[in-house]
Amino acid sequence: MVVGILLGNFVPQTGPALQKGQFVGVSVPIAIGLLIMMYPILCKVRFESLYELLSHKGMWKQIIFSIFMNWVIAPFLMVLVWTGLAGGDGEYCAILVAINSILQMVLFAPLAVFFIRVIGHEDQALHISYTVVATSVGVFLGIPLAAAVLTRSIFRAMAGPEWAIKSYTRSFQLSEWQLHWWFTS
C-alpha cells in the first residue's frame, strides 16, 4: 500500500497507465488480484457434500443467520480471510462464502444502483451502469467459483475423494500471497 501511495503521489502517470488495460471495466492488476484472491478460497468448498449438508434443518438456520450477518450487518466483511486468520472452521466458512458469492452475483448490481442512484441521488453526477456492475460481479465472482467447482471435480474424479479432502484442500490454505492480493484489491 505504501508503494502504491508513493507511486500515486510522485509518479502521476502510474494511475492512467494502470487504467489503460482493463478487463470488464476493471484495471488489469486489480482484476488479476481479485481472481487470485477468490479462486483458492472457493477451492476449499466441498461442493459434492452440499446436498447432504443442505438437507439438515440446523444448517439452514446457520445459513440464514450468516446471510443476515453478511448482507445486513457487515456486507463488506472478508469472511474467509478473517476466519483463516482467526483459526476458525474453514470448511464451514467456505460453504457460507460460496452461498454469499452467489447472492452477491444476484444482488450486488441492483444494490449498487439503488445506493448510488436512489439513496445517493447521483443520477447526473455519476453514471453507474447496471450492466457494467453486473458483468464485473459475475466475472470476478463467477469465474473463480466456476473454476473452483471444475478444478475440485476434476481432481476428485482423477485422484479420489480422500486425496481431494487431505491434499487438495490443504494446498489452498491462507497464504501470504492471498493476503497480499487482498490488501492490494
Short mmCIF file of C-alpha atoms in Angstrom, two decimals:
data_model
loop_
_atom_site.label_atom_id
_atom_site.label_comp_id
_atom_site.label_asym_id
_atom_site.label_seq_id
_atom_site.Cartn_x
_atom_site.Cartn_y
_atom_site.Cartn_z
CA MET A 1 0.00 0.00 0.00
CA VAL A 2 2.88 2.32 0.79
CA VAL A 3 4.40 1.69 -2.65
CA GLY A 4 1.04 2.46 -4.28
CA ILE A 5 0.66 5.71 -2.34
CA LEU A 6 4.22 6.77 -3.17
CA LEU A 7 3.80 5.95 -6.86
CA GLY A 8 0.47 7.78 -6.98
CA ASN A 9 1.98 10.90 -5.41
CA PHE A 10 5.39 11.03 -7.09
CA VAL A 11 4.76 9.30 -10.43
CA PRO A 12 1.42 10.74 -11.58
CA GLN A 13 1.34 8.74 -14.83
CA THR A 14 1.13 5.45 -12.86
CA GLY A 15 -2.66 5.63 -12.38
CA PRO A 16 -3.51 6.36 -16.02
CA ALA A 17 -1.01 3.71 -17.18
CA LEU A 18 -2.66 1.06 -14.99
CA GLN A 19 -6.13 2.10 -16.19
CA LYS A 20 -5.22 1.67 -19.88
CA GLY A 21 -5.51 -2.09 -19.70
CA GLN A 22 -8.97 -3.10 -18.49
CA PHE A 23 -10.90 -6.32 -18.13
CA VAL A 24 -14.70 -5.83 -17.93
CA GLY A 25 -14.23 -2.26 -16.77
CA VAL A 26 -11.65 -3.02 -14.05
CA SER A 27 -7.90 -2.36 -14.32
CA VAL A 28 -5.92 -5.49 -15.12
CA PRO A 29 -3.83 -5.54 -11.88
CA ILE A 30 -6.98 -5.35 -9.74
CA ALA A 31 -8.72 -7.94 -11.95
CA ILE A 32 -5.81 -10.36 -11.52
CA GLY A 33 -5.76 -9.70 -7.77
CA LEU A 34 -9.49 -10.36 -7.41
CA LEU A 35 -9.31 -13.62 -9.34
CA ILE A 36 -6.22 -14.82 -7.45
CA MET A 37 -7.81 -13.91 -4.13
CA MET A 38 -11.15 -15.68 -4.73
CA TYR A 39 -10.10 -18.88 -6.53
CA PRO A 40 -8.13 -20.60 -3.72
CA ILE A 41 -10.80 -19.77 -1.16
CA LEU A 42 -13.55 -21.27 -3.30
CA CYS A 43 -11.43 -24.37 -4.00
CA LYS A 44 -11.89 -25.32 -0.33
CA VAL A 45 -15.65 -25.80 -0.72
CA ARG A 46 -16.73 -29.45 -0.80
CA PHE A 47 -19.37 -28.92 -3.45
CA GLU A 48 -20.12 -32.65 -3.54
CA SER A 49 -21.34 -32.56 0.06
CA LEU A 50 -23.64 -29.54 -0.28
CA TYR A 51 -26.76 -31.61 -0.94
CA GLU A 52 -26.30 -33.61 2.26
CA LEU A 53 -25.46 -30.53 4.33
CA LEU A 54 -28.39 -28.54 3.00
CA SER A 55 -30.82 -31.33 3.92
CA HIS A 56 -30.27 -30.58 7.64
CA LYS A 57 -32.64 -28.03 9.20
CA GLY A 58 -29.93 -26.75 11.54
CA MET A 59 -27.71 -25.87 8.58
CA TRP A 60 -30.46 -23.67 7.11
CA LYS A 61 -30.69 -21.73 10.38
CA GLN A 62 -26.96 -21.13 10.26
CA ILE A 63 -27.11 -20.11 6.60
CA ILE A 64 -29.96 -17.67 7.23
CA PHE A 65 -28.06 -16.20 10.18
CA SER A 66 -24.92 -15.91 8.05
CA ILE A 67 -26.84 -14.22 5.21
CA PHE A 68 -28.30 -11.77 7.70
CA MET A 69 -24.87 -11.01 9.15
CA ASN A 70 -23.18 -10.75 5.74
CA TRP A 71 -25.88 -8.73 3.99
CA VAL A 72 -27.38 -6.65 6.79
CA ILE A 73 -24.73 -6.26 9.49
CA ALA A 74 -21.41 -6.37 7.64
CA PRO A 75 -21.85 -6.50 3.86
CA PHE A 76 -18.20 -5.82 3.09
CA LEU A 77 -16.63 -8.23 5.56
CA MET A 78 -13.98 -10.50 4.11
CA VAL A 79 -15.26 -13.55 5.96
CA LEU A 80 -12.88 -16.27 4.82
CA VAL A 81 -9.74 -14.24 5.19
CA TRP A 82 -10.61 -13.27 8.74
CA THR A 83 -11.77 -16.81 9.56
CA GLY A 84 -8.42 -18.13 8.35
CA LEU A 85 -6.51 -15.55 10.36
CA ALA A 86 -8.58 -16.36 13.46
CA GLY A 87 -8.14 -20.13 13.04
CA GLY A 88 -11.88 -20.74 12.52
CA ASP A 89 -13.62 -23.64 10.74
CA GLY A 90 -12.53 -23.09 7.15
CA GLU A 91 -14.80 -25.71 5.58
CA TYR A 92 -17.98 -24.36 7.16
CA CYS A 93 -16.92 -20.83 6.31
CA ALA A 94 -16.13 -21.84 2.71
CA ILE A 95 -19.71 -23.08 2.27
CA LEU A 96 -21.03 -19.78 3.59
CA VAL A 97 -18.73 -17.86 1.24
CA ALA A 98 -19.95 -19.88 -1.75
CA ILE A 99 -23.56 -19.06 -0.85
CA ASN A 100 -22.61 -15.43 -0.26
CA SER A 101 -20.81 -15.31 -3.63
CA ILE A 102 -23.95 -16.48 -5.41
CA LEU A 103 -26.03 -13.91 -3.53
CA GLN A 104 -23.53 -11.20 -4.43
CA MET A 105 -23.74 -12.13 -8.11
CA VAL A 106 -27.52 -11.77 -7.94
CA LEU A 107 -27.92 -8.83 -5.54
CA PHE A 108 -24.82 -6.63 -5.84
CA ALA A 109 -25.72 -4.84 -9.09
CA PRO A 110 -29.24 -3.83 -8.02
CA LEU A 111 -27.95 -2.77 -4.59
CA ALA A 112 -25.13 -0.68 -6.12
CA VAL A 113 -27.57 1.09 -8.44
CA PHE A 114 -30.02 1.57 -5.56
CA PHE A 115 -27.45 3.02 -3.16
CA ILE A 116 -25.82 5.31 -5.73
CA ARG A 117 -28.81 6.45 -7.79
CA VAL A 118 -31.74 6.29 -5.38
CA ILE A 119 -30.27 6.92 -1.94
CA GLY A 120 -27.30 8.99 -3.15
CA HIS A 121 -29.33 10.96 -5.73
CA GLU A 122 -26.39 10.76 -8.13
CA ASP A 123 -28.27 10.38 -11.42
CA GLN A 124 -26.38 13.05 -13.36
CA ALA A 125 -23.10 13.35 -11.45
CA LEU A 126 -22.13 9.68 -11.53
CA HIS A 127 -23.41 7.28 -14.17
CA ILE A 128 -23.41 3.70 -12.91
CA SER A 129 -24.45 1.16 -15.50
CA TYR A 130 -26.33 -1.83 -14.12
CA THR A 131 -24.85 -3.95 -16.92
CA VAL A 132 -21.25 -2.98 -16.11
CA VAL A 133 -21.72 -3.66 -12.39
CA ALA A 134 -23.50 -6.98 -13.03
CA THR A 135 -20.84 -8.07 -15.54
CA SER A 136 -17.97 -7.18 -13.19
CA VAL A 137 -19.54 -9.02 -10.27
CA GLY A 138 -20.40 -12.00 -12.47
CA VAL A 139 -16.86 -12.21 -13.81
CA PHE A 140 -14.94 -11.67 -10.57
CA LEU A 141 -17.12 -13.99 -8.51
CA GLY A 142 -18.43 -16.30 -11.24
CA ILE A 143 -15.08 -17.20 -12.82
CA PRO A 144 -13.37 -18.18 -9.54
CA LEU A 145 -16.50 -20.06 -8.40
CA ALA A 146 -16.82 -21.98 -11.68
CA ALA A 147 -13.05 -22.64 -11.79
CA ALA A 148 -13.10 -23.94 -8.21
CA VAL A 149 -16.04 -26.28 -8.89
CA LEU A 150 -14.40 -27.54 -12.09
CA THR A 151 -10.94 -27.97 -10.53
CA ARG A 152 -12.29 -29.78 -7.48
CA SER A 153 -14.47 -32.06 -9.63
CA ILE A 154 -11.59 -32.97 -11.94
CA PHE A 155 -9.13 -33.72 -9.12
CA ARG A 156 -11.78 -35.62 -7.19
CA ALA A 157 -12.52 -37.77 -10.25
CA MET A 158 -8.83 -38.32 -11.04
CA ALA A 159 -7.38 -38.84 -7.55
CA GLY A 160 -10.39 -39.81 -5.44
CA PRO A 161 -12.33 -38.13 -2.65
CA GLU A 162 -9.78 -38.87 0.11
CA TRP A 163 -7.00 -37.12 -1.79
CA ALA A 164 -9.30 -34.19 -2.51
CA ILE A 165 -10.02 -33.79 1.20
CA LYS A 166 -6.49 -34.34 2.54
CA SER A 167 -4.11 -32.95 -0.07
CA TYR A 168 -6.02 -30.71 -2.44
CA THR A 169 -7.78 -28.61 0.21
CA ARG A 170 -4.54 -28.17 2.18
CA SER A 171 -2.83 -26.71 -0.88
CA PHE A 172 -5.21 -23.75 -0.67
CA GLN A 173 -4.51 -22.67 2.91
CA LEU A 174 -4.40 -18.95 3.55
CA SER A 175 -1.02 -17.77 2.40
CA GLU A 176 0.99 -14.58 2.24
CA TRP A 177 0.21 -14.06 -1.44
CA GLN A 178 -3.54 -14.23 -0.76
CA LEU A 179 -3.16 -11.60 1.97
CA HIS A 180 -1.05 -9.50 -0.41
CA TRP A 181 -3.75 -9.55 -3.11
CA TRP A 182 -6.46 -8.99 -0.53
CA PHE A 183 -4.78 -5.83 0.74
CA THR A 184 -4.00 -4.55 -2.77
CA SER A 185 -7.52 -5.04 -4.06
#
